[in-house]
Amino acid sequence: MNKHLIFYVMFIPSMVLFFWGMWFRIRLYLQGTIEGAENATPWRKLTILTDRSWQRFWKRPGWYIKILITDVIFHKRLFGQSFYRWLAHTLLVFGFIATFIVDMIKGFTTGYLVELSHSIPFFSFAHVFETGAIRPYLDFFLEFFSFLILIGCILAIVRRFFIRPQQLKTEEEDIVTLLFILYLELSGFFIEGYRIAHAEVVANRVYMANFTPPSANNWISFFGYFLSLFLKDITINPHFLWYAHVIPSLVWFVYIPHSKLLHIFTSSVTVIADRAKEKPHK
Amino acid sequence: MDLTKLSPKQLLEIDACTRCGDCLRICPVYTQKTEEGINPRGKIQAMKKFIRGQYGLWARIFGKKSLSESELEKFSEMVYRCTLCGECGTQCPVSIDSRNLWLAFKEVLVDQGHYPKQLKLMMGNILKDHNISGHDNDQRTDWLEAMEDFPADRYQKERADVVYFIGCVSAYYPMAYKIPQSFVKILERAGIDFTLLGGAEWCCGFPLLVGGFRKEAQALFQHNIETVKQKGAHTVIFSCPSCYHTWLEDYQTDLKLFDSTQFILSLIREGKVRFDEKKIRVTYHDPCDLGRASGVYEAPRDILRSMPGVEFVELPNHRERCKCCGGGGLLEMIEPELAASLAKEKIKEIQATGADLLITSCQQCLRNIQSTARKMKIRLKTASIAEFVLTHMEENGVKAEGKEIPFIPGSFIS
């Protein structure tokens, strides 16, 4: 069966569950009281908070974007506290965001614009993202940013399980979160390595991503290529490998709102709110 | 559990805590009592557990988990053993506004009926007598009696531009009398049109807020604002950082609010306060409610730097990193031994600077540090910044109407 179809059959319910989970948490936050709107309904509270945030943002959008980059993505405060932690955290955060952006560009151009170009010739430029000169760069950056996540994850694992700073308290959730990320990264690279090592996988169009010229794999998919050197003589059902990577990836999304990973969103809000807070006069 | 005591942001902050434990290294209470539940991380995780048990996914599917009385009791014990110094918030990598979060937790606990019983007595005093000590509120200016001279109107005018809000501790605790005594003299010598409120000054409400009784504090806010406005004043000055912070944060008034250090600094800049040269090496302790909570770090330092002959040395931990003396958050009332053990750490830090004198701008810090030093039989010189400024003011500068308090070296020895 077409992998695109299978993917979307799994992806859409996963996203529904993800957004439902996020809404579940937001509904909980909306049980809190907003000064001046003590009796407002949750929906009204959401409108008030959204309006306030929106107005504040448009008063100085540049400043908010700067804070988002310096204090949220590149975690300025953590840099001042511990370089090791900062490096691990930044590799993870930046890696995820960059991977997401490149993946979105790749998916949008090769998945939608290329299709549209068949009926609207204007979009034929999108072919350059699928088989043209841009494609190797997209693939390279996907590989590179995913590799950053892997390094960040390993650094975090080493800190939590081997360096073990005194103040760190490891709970089940911490172990699950880190091992989950590690598994997703390793399974992703493994599947890529397997695809490079086994030309028939590309030829049979087993996976969704199969347009990368094999000749360029040694520099585009540098880590996958490295793994492929060890996978030439190993035969595994490629469909199984695909499911073993895609299903946990989607489960991970569903898991976010109910886990420590939620801090991706919540701590972004607390950091921005803190920086935006009116400082008292000296 | 009623979540309306918290704001949406505070509920979100509970989820934002990543349990990194950075707060453990700096929490002054945790350094004394190494119990997980007492540190900021422990408190947030306990609250998270309560919330999830009542409103989480499993609670929605299988029903709410009833709140365990013993767990609530333990949680209360942990939450109320906090000085509200707020250092955890300034160091938190995800910038959780912890000080306000602890205040909200206390409101939840009061709602659940789990709070230290001593607070009931305190609340009774404030609501009945309008001051923390339970004395007649008309005795609010009794500290004047200990001065050599004071005007017949006891500094209480019908109308004035400026109101000096004394605060309960300075008004009723002799150990802190020198603060209002010195500050009225500074204002007088600088020619400021000011008044005291006398018995019409009510507790600012800070002890109630800190105890978790926000609702009960509203009447005090209202009364104090109206009383100040009746005087026709546009400015209120505070020598108590907790009163200042409460007015700044909770009163929602258009009146101009100044901490005494800010006001003294403006007088120095206007040339209304000038100093004689007196050689002395001093250090300064940032009160939590003035520094971290209200952001006033520069004014006291600028005053000290402007005084000829004064050599100012910083404490090893200063400004945002200044260690709490243990006097805040009603800890002295709830567990005096713990408050004293924090003061001991502070005293060690002060001694390490080699300064002749510790200066601070908070009556509660002075009381806690001084009384602990006495118990430890340590000779430590301490002074409020108002007292220090007055004793250094130029003899031939702006003429004093009353007789000034003479500077006697060693008079600060406790």
PDB file of N, CA and C in Angstrom, chain B residues 48-95:
ATOM      1  N   LYS B  48       1.758  19.905  41.812  1.00  0.00           N
ATOM      2  CA  LYS B  48       1.445  19.258  40.532  1.00  0.00           C
ATOM      3  C   LYS B  48       0.719  17.930  40.786  1.00  0.00           C
ATOM      4  N   LYS B  49       1.193  17.212  41.788  1.00  0.00           N
ATOM      5  CA  LYS B  49       0.585  15.923  42.128  1.00  0.00           C
ATOM      6  C   LYS B  49      -0.863  16.121  42.588  1.00  0.00           C
ATOM      7  N   PHE B  50      -1.081  17.132  43.421  1.00  0.00           N
ATOM      8  CA  PHE B  50      -2.448  17.425  43.876  1.00  0.00           C
ATOM      9  C   PHE B  50      -3.351  17.753  42.681  1.00  0.00           C
ATOM     10  N   ILE B  51      -2.831  18.610  41.807  1.00  0.00           N
ATOM     11  CA  ILE B  51      -3.646  19.053  40.661  1.00  0.00           C
ATOM     12  C   ILE B  51      -3.944  17.882  39.733  1.00  0.00           C
ATOM     13  N   ARG B  52      -2.921  17.087  39.455  1.00  0.00           N
ATOM     14  CA  ARG B  52      -3.138  15.945  38.548  1.00  0.00           C
ATOM     15  C   ARG B  52      -4.119  14.935  39.149  1.00  0.00           C
ATOM     16  N   GLY B  53      -4.038  14.769  40.469  1.00  0.00           N
ATOM     17  CA  GLY B  53      -4.948  13.847  41.148  1.00  0.00           C
ATOM     18  C   GLY B  53      -6.394  14.314  41.090  1.00  0.00           C
ATOM     19  N   GLN B  54      -6.565  15.607  40.960  1.00  0.00           N
ATOM     20  CA  GLN B  54      -7.924  16.173  40.942  1.00  0.00           C
ATOM     21  C   GLN B  54      -8.413  16.511  39.532  1.00  0.00           C
ATOM     22  N   TYR B  55      -7.483  16.950  38.678  1.00  0.00           N
ATOM     23  CA  TYR B  55      -7.903  17.443  37.366  1.00  0.00           C
ATOM     24  C   TYR B  55      -7.173  16.801  36.186  1.00  0.00           C
ATOM     25  N   GLY B  56      -6.290  15.845  36.454  1.00  0.00           N
ATOM     26  CA  GLY B  56      -5.515  15.230  35.385  1.00  0.00           C
ATOM     27  C   GLY B  56      -6.337  14.271  34.529  1.00  0.00           C
ATOM     28  N   LEU B  57      -5.648  13.689  33.559  1.00  0.00           N
ATOM     29  CA  LEU B  57      -6.319  12.785  32.624  1.00  0.00           C
ATOM     30  C   LEU B  57      -6.959  11.592  33.342  1.00  0.00           C
ATOM     31  N   TRP B  58      -6.168  10.986  34.274  1.00  0.00           N
ATOM     32  CA  TRP B  58      -6.678   9.818  35.000  1.00  0.00           C
ATOM     33  C   TRP B  58      -7.852  10.204  35.891  1.00  0.00           C
ATOM     34  N   ALA B  59      -7.769  11.421  36.471  1.00  0.00           N
ATOM     35  CA  ALA B  59      -8.865  11.888  37.334  1.00  0.00           C
ATOM     36  C   ALA B  59     -10.144  12.059  36.522  1.00  0.00           C
ATOM     37  N   ARG B  60      -9.981  12.489  35.261  1.00  0.00           N
ATOM     38  CA  ARG B  60     -11.158  12.663  34.400  1.00  0.00           C
ATOM     39  C   ARG B  60     -11.781  11.310  34.049  1.00  0.00           C
ATOM     40  N   ILE B  61     -10.907  10.322  33.852  1.00  0.00           N
ATOM     41  CA  ILE B  61     -11.407   9.005  33.431  1.00  0.00           C
ATOM     42  C   ILE B  61     -11.922   8.206  34.632  1.00  0.00           C
ATOM     43  N   PHE B  62     -11.108   8.158  35.697  1.00  0.00           N
ATOM     44  CA  PHE B  62     -11.448   7.285  36.834  1.00  0.00           C
ATOM     45  C   PHE B  62     -11.996   8.030  38.061  1.00  0.00           C
ATOM     46  N   GLY B  63     -12.092   9.339  37.966  1.00  0.00           N
ATOM     47  CA  GLY B  63     -12.617  10.119  39.098  1.00  0.00           C
ATOM     48  C   GLY B  63     -11.507  10.772  39.897  1.00  0.00           C
ATOM     49  N   LYS B  64     -11.869  11.851  40.593  1.00  0.00           N
ATOM     50  CA  LYS B  64     -10.899  12.631  41.371  1.00  0.00           C
ATOM     51  C   LYS B  64     -10.352  11.827  42.539  1.00  0.00           C
ATOM     52  N   LYS B  65      -9.044  12.030  42.783  1.00  0.00           N
ATOM     53  CA  LYS B  65      -8.423  11.388  43.936  1.00  0.00           C
ATOM     54  C   LYS B  65      -8.639  12.332  45.120  1.00  0.00           C
ATOM     55  N   SER B  66      -9.166  11.797  46.229  1.00  0.00           N
ATOM     56  CA  SER B  66      -9.418  12.708  47.352  1.00  0.00           C
ATOM     57  C   SER B  66      -8.092  13.192  47.943  1.00  0.00           C
ATOM     58  N   LEU B  67      -8.116  14.435  48.432  1.00  0.00           N
ATOM     59  CA  LEU B  67      -6.887  15.023  48.970  1.00  0.00           C
ATOM     60  C   LEU B  67      -6.591  14.428  50.339  1.00  0.00           C
ATOM     61  N   SER B  68      -5.375  13.949  50.487  1.00  0.00           N
ATOM     62  CA  SER B  68      -4.998  13.352  51.762  1.00  0.00           C
ATOM     63  C   SER B  68      -4.665  14.466  52.760  1.00  0.00           C
ATOM     64  N   GLU B  69      -5.310  14.407  53.922  1.00  0.00           N
ATOM     65  CA  GLU B  69      -5.098  15.426  54.956  1.00  0.00           C
ATOM     66  C   GLU B  69      -3.629  15.462  55.390  1.00  0.00           C
ATOM     67  N   SER B  70      -3.035  14.274  55.525  1.00  0.00           N
ATOM     68  CA  SER B  70      -1.642  14.253  55.982  1.00  0.00           C
ATOM     69  C   SER B  70      -0.710  14.838  54.925  1.00  0.00           C
ATOM     70  N   GLU B  71      -1.032  14.575  53.662  1.00  0.00           N
ATOM     71  CA  GLU B  71      -0.200  15.151  52.587  1.00  0.00           C
ATOM     72  C   GLU B  71      -0.355  16.662  52.543  1.00  0.00           C
ATOM     73  N   LEU B  72      -1.584  17.133  52.751  1.00  0.00           N
ATOM     74  CA  LEU B  72      -1.811  18.581  52.765  1.00  0.00           C
ATOM     75  C   LEU B  72      -1.088  19.235  53.941  1.00  0.00           C
ATOM     76  N   GLU B  73      -1.124  18.547  55.076  1.00  0.00           N
ATOM     77  CA  GLU B  73      -0.464  19.060  56.277  1.00  0.00           C
ATOM     78  C   GLU B  73       1.036  19.195  56.034  1.00  0.00           C
ATOM     79  N   LYS B  74       1.586  18.172  55.408  1.00  0.00           N
ATOM     80  CA  LYS B  74       3.020  18.163  55.106  1.00  0.00           C
ATOM     81  C   LYS B  74       3.346  19.287  54.105  1.00  0.00           C
ATOM     82  N   PHE B  75       2.492  19.397  53.108  1.00  0.00           N
ATOM     83  CA  PHE B  75       2.683  20.426  52.081  1.00  0.00           C
ATOM     84  C   PHE B  75       2.653  21.815  52.724  1.00  0.00           C
ATOM     85  N   SER B  76       1.700  22.013  53.639  1.00  0.00           N
ATOM     86  CA  SER B  76       1.576  23.297  54.341  1.00  0.00           C
ATOM     87  C   SER B  76       2.855  23.597  55.128  1.00  0.00           C
ATOM     88  N   GLU B  77       3.345  22.571  55.807  1.00  0.00           N
ATOM     89  CA  GLU B  77       4.569  22.733  56.597  1.00  0.00           C
ATOM     90  C   GLU B  77       5.723  23.207  55.711  1.00  0.00           C
ATOM     91  N   MET B  78       5.793  22.655  54.511  1.00  0.00           N
ATOM     92  CA  MET B  78       6.868  22.996  53.579  1.00  0.00           C
ATOM     93  C   MET B  78       6.679  24.409  53.012  1.00  0.00           C
ATOM     94  N   VAL B  79       5.467  24.706  52.613  1.00  0.00           N
ATOM     95  CA  VAL B  79       5.201  25.998  51.965  1.00  0.00           C
ATOM     96  C   VAL B  79       5.390  27.160  52.941  1.00  0.00           C
ATOM     97  N   TYR B  80       4.975  26.961  54.186  1.00  0.00           N
ATOM     98  CA  TYR B  80       5.087  28.058  55.158  1.00  0.00           C
ATOM     99  C   TYR B  80       6.495  28.193  55.738  1.00  0.00           C
ATOM    100  N   ARG B  81       7.361  27.241  55.475  1.00  0.00           N
ATOM    101  CA  ARG B  81       8.748  27.389  55.910  1.00  0.00           C
ATOM    102  C   ARG B  81       9.571  27.938  54.755  1.00  0.00           C
ATOM    103  N   CYS B  82       9.189  29.100  54.344  1.00  0.00           N
ATOM    104  CA  CYS B  82       9.856  29.757  53.215  1.00  0.00           C
ATOM    105  C   CYS B  82       9.947  31.233  53.562  1.00  0.00           C
ATOM    106  N   THR B  83      11.077  31.842  53.279  1.00  0.00           N
ATOM    107  CA  THR B  83      11.241  33.263  53.624  1.00  0.00           C
ATOM    108  C   THR B  83      10.714  34.173  52.519  1.00  0.00           C
ATOM    109  N   LEU B  84      10.261  33.580  51.429  1.00  0.00           N
ATOM    110  CA  LEU B  84       9.780  34.330  50.260  1.00  0.00           C
ATOM    111  C   LEU B  84      10.877  35.246  49.725  1.00  0.00           C
ATOM    112  N   CYS B  85      12.121  34.785  49.842  1.00  0.00           N
ATOM    113  CA  CYS B  85      13.234  35.621  49.388  1.00  0.00           C
ATOM    114  C   CYS B  85      13.227  35.760  47.869  1.00  0.00           C
ATOM    115  N   GLY B  86      12.674  34.773  47.187  1.00  0.00           N
ATOM    116  CA  GLY B  86      12.522  34.863  45.733  1.00  0.00           C
ATOM    117  C   GLY B  86      13.791  34.595  44.944  1.00  0.00           C
ATOM    118  N   GLU B  87      14.855  34.146  45.618  1.00  0.00           N
ATOM    119  CA  GLU B  87      16.099  33.907  44.871  1.00  0.00           C
ATOM    120  C   GLU B  87      15.926  32.760  43.884  1.00  0.00           C
ATOM    121  N   CYS B  88      15.087  31.801  44.241  1.00  0.00           N
ATOM    122  CA  CYS B  88      14.852  30.668  43.332  1.00  0.00           C
ATOM    123  C   CYS B  88      14.308  31.161  41.984  1.00  0.00           C
ATOM    124  N   GLY B  89      13.456  32.175  42.042  1.00  0.00           N
ATOM    125  CA  GLY B  89      12.868  32.702  40.808  1.00  0.00           C
ATOM    126  C   GLY B  89      13.885  33.400  39.929  1.00  0.00           C
ATOM    127  N   THR B  90      14.837  34.090  40.568  1.00  0.00           N
ATOM    128  CA  THR B  90      15.825  34.822  39.753  1.00  0.00           C
ATOM    129  C   THR B  90      16.829  33.867  39.115  1.00  0.00           C
ATOM    130  N   GLN B  91      16.982  32.687  39.707  1.00  0.00           N
ATOM    131  CA  GLN B  91      17.951  31.733  39.167  1.00  0.00           C
ATOM    132  C   GLN B  91      17.299  30.644  38.313  1.00  0.00           C
ATOM    133  N   CYS B  92      15.979  30.556  38.348  1.00  0.00           N
ATOM    134  CA  CYS B  92      15.286  29.479  37.636  1.00  0.00           C
ATOM    135  C   CYS B  92      15.536  29.581  36.125  1.00  0.00           C
ATOM    136  N   PRO B  93      16.047  28.513  35.497  1.00  0.00           N
ATOM    137  CA  PRO B  93      16.321  28.588  34.061  1.00  0.00           C
ATOM    138  C   PRO B  93      15.079  28.879  33.217  1.00  0.00           C
ATOM    139  N   VAL B  94      13.895  28.489  33.730  1.00  0.00           N
ATOM    140  CA  VAL B  94      12.692  28.770  32.943  1.00  0.00           C
ATOM    141  C   VAL B  94      11.905  29.952  33.524  1.00  0.00           C
ATOM    142  N   SER B  95      12.569  30.704  34.403  1.00  0.00           N
ATOM    143  CA  SER B  95      12.036  31.976  34.925  1.00  0.00           C
ATOM    144  C   SER B  95      10.649  31.862  35.546  1.00  0.00           C
TER     145      SER B  95
END
